[in-house]
Amino acid sequence: MDEKSSRTSMVLQNDLWLFCGRKAYKEIPKSFSGICTLGIVVPLIYKLDNISSLRLRNKRDVNAPIVHYAETAIARAALPPLGVAMNYRDLHRLSNWTEGLFNATIKALKVINQEMSNIREVTLQNRYALDTILASKGGVCGLVLSHCCMYIKDYNLSISTTINEMEAMVKQNPISHPPIPDPWEWLFSWLPDGVWFRHLLLIGLGLVIGFVCICCCIQCVPSLITQCMGWWSSRRTSLGVPRREYVARYTRFRNEIYDSD
């Protein structure tokens, strides 16, 4: 409204205020002039008078109750060697489970960090576009005034440092065993470091050794067969009765049994 003052004041409704410049009036003054408007005052802090007993957001806790195995504990206490072995097994299971949990957490943090970086970049680009469009009206802050938010802190470096520390902790697992030295390392240590060339030499060396073994076996097989045949013949002779005599005796013995019947 753009009117001059009247001699009587008028009280406004409950939610309405009269805004003139930087001042707000609950009633229209007796004497005022200038450009004024009616509006609603909204505080920065909102008060909730009625709060429901139900949760506004459900919990996302994992239902994983702690289970106590009394029978297993009694068996481990009664048989100490068995208890030590089972405890050792359970420790390794716990270590593997914790390491898997760490790896899954690291993977999720990397994805979230990348997503937040992209969202931050898109938000700043949109803000720059809005400020450019609304430059004649003072930009976005000229419209929202005290609700204007310009600064978005970048935690990308801090999160990346934390992820690197977690990966270092996974690599330095105190329960993991040190690598077992290869007893055949001395045999192949003279080979060059090239992977493909090293594999090629190992394959060639294996083929040469296999060919030599096959040649030796071919030379030994005839003599082995001859020795086996000689041993078998001498074994049958040393048992006593030759085959022909044994068959003749068996036939004669069978005929005698039939004749007696």
XYZ file of N, CA and C in Angstrom, residues 1-7 20 28-37:
54
model
N 0.850 -1.178 0.000
C 0.000 0.000 0.000
C 0.889 1.232 0.000
N 0.411 2.224 -0.658
C 1.142 3.482 -0.736
C 0.149 4.592 -0.423
N -0.088 4.801 0.860
C -1.068 5.786 1.302
C -0.479 6.634 2.411
N -1.118 7.792 2.596
C -0.718 8.635 3.714
C -1.483 8.223 4.959
N -1.024 8.677 6.113
C -1.565 8.237 7.395
C -2.968 8.756 7.614
N -3.714 7.972 8.375
C -5.030 8.399 8.853
C -4.938 8.709 10.339
N -5.989 9.297 10.879
C -5.939 9.706 12.282
C -6.282 8.574 13.250
N 7.177 -1.941 6.922
C 7.557 -0.662 6.325
C 9.067 -0.521 6.459
N -1.725 -0.732 12.203
C -1.398 0.374 11.308
C -1.320 1.649 12.134
N -0.170 2.318 12.144
C -0.031 3.522 12.977
C -0.972 4.632 12.522
N -1.123 5.587 13.409
C -2.001 6.723 13.101
C -1.420 7.571 11.991
N -0.125 7.691 12.004
C 0.489 8.541 10.975
C 1.657 7.782 10.356
N 1.540 7.401 9.138
C 2.637 6.746 8.420
C 2.502 7.079 6.946
N 3.579 6.957 6.249
C 3.582 7.200 4.807
C 4.713 6.382 4.202
N 4.617 6.094 2.960
C 5.642 5.321 2.276
C 5.083 4.024 1.716
N 5.980 3.205 1.261
C 5.598 1.920 0.672
C 5.617 0.865 1.765
N 4.502 0.249 2.056
C 4.382 -0.790 3.082
C 3.639 -1.978 2.494
N 3.782 -3.091 3.147
C 3.111 -4.311 2.698
C 2.718 -5.153 3.894
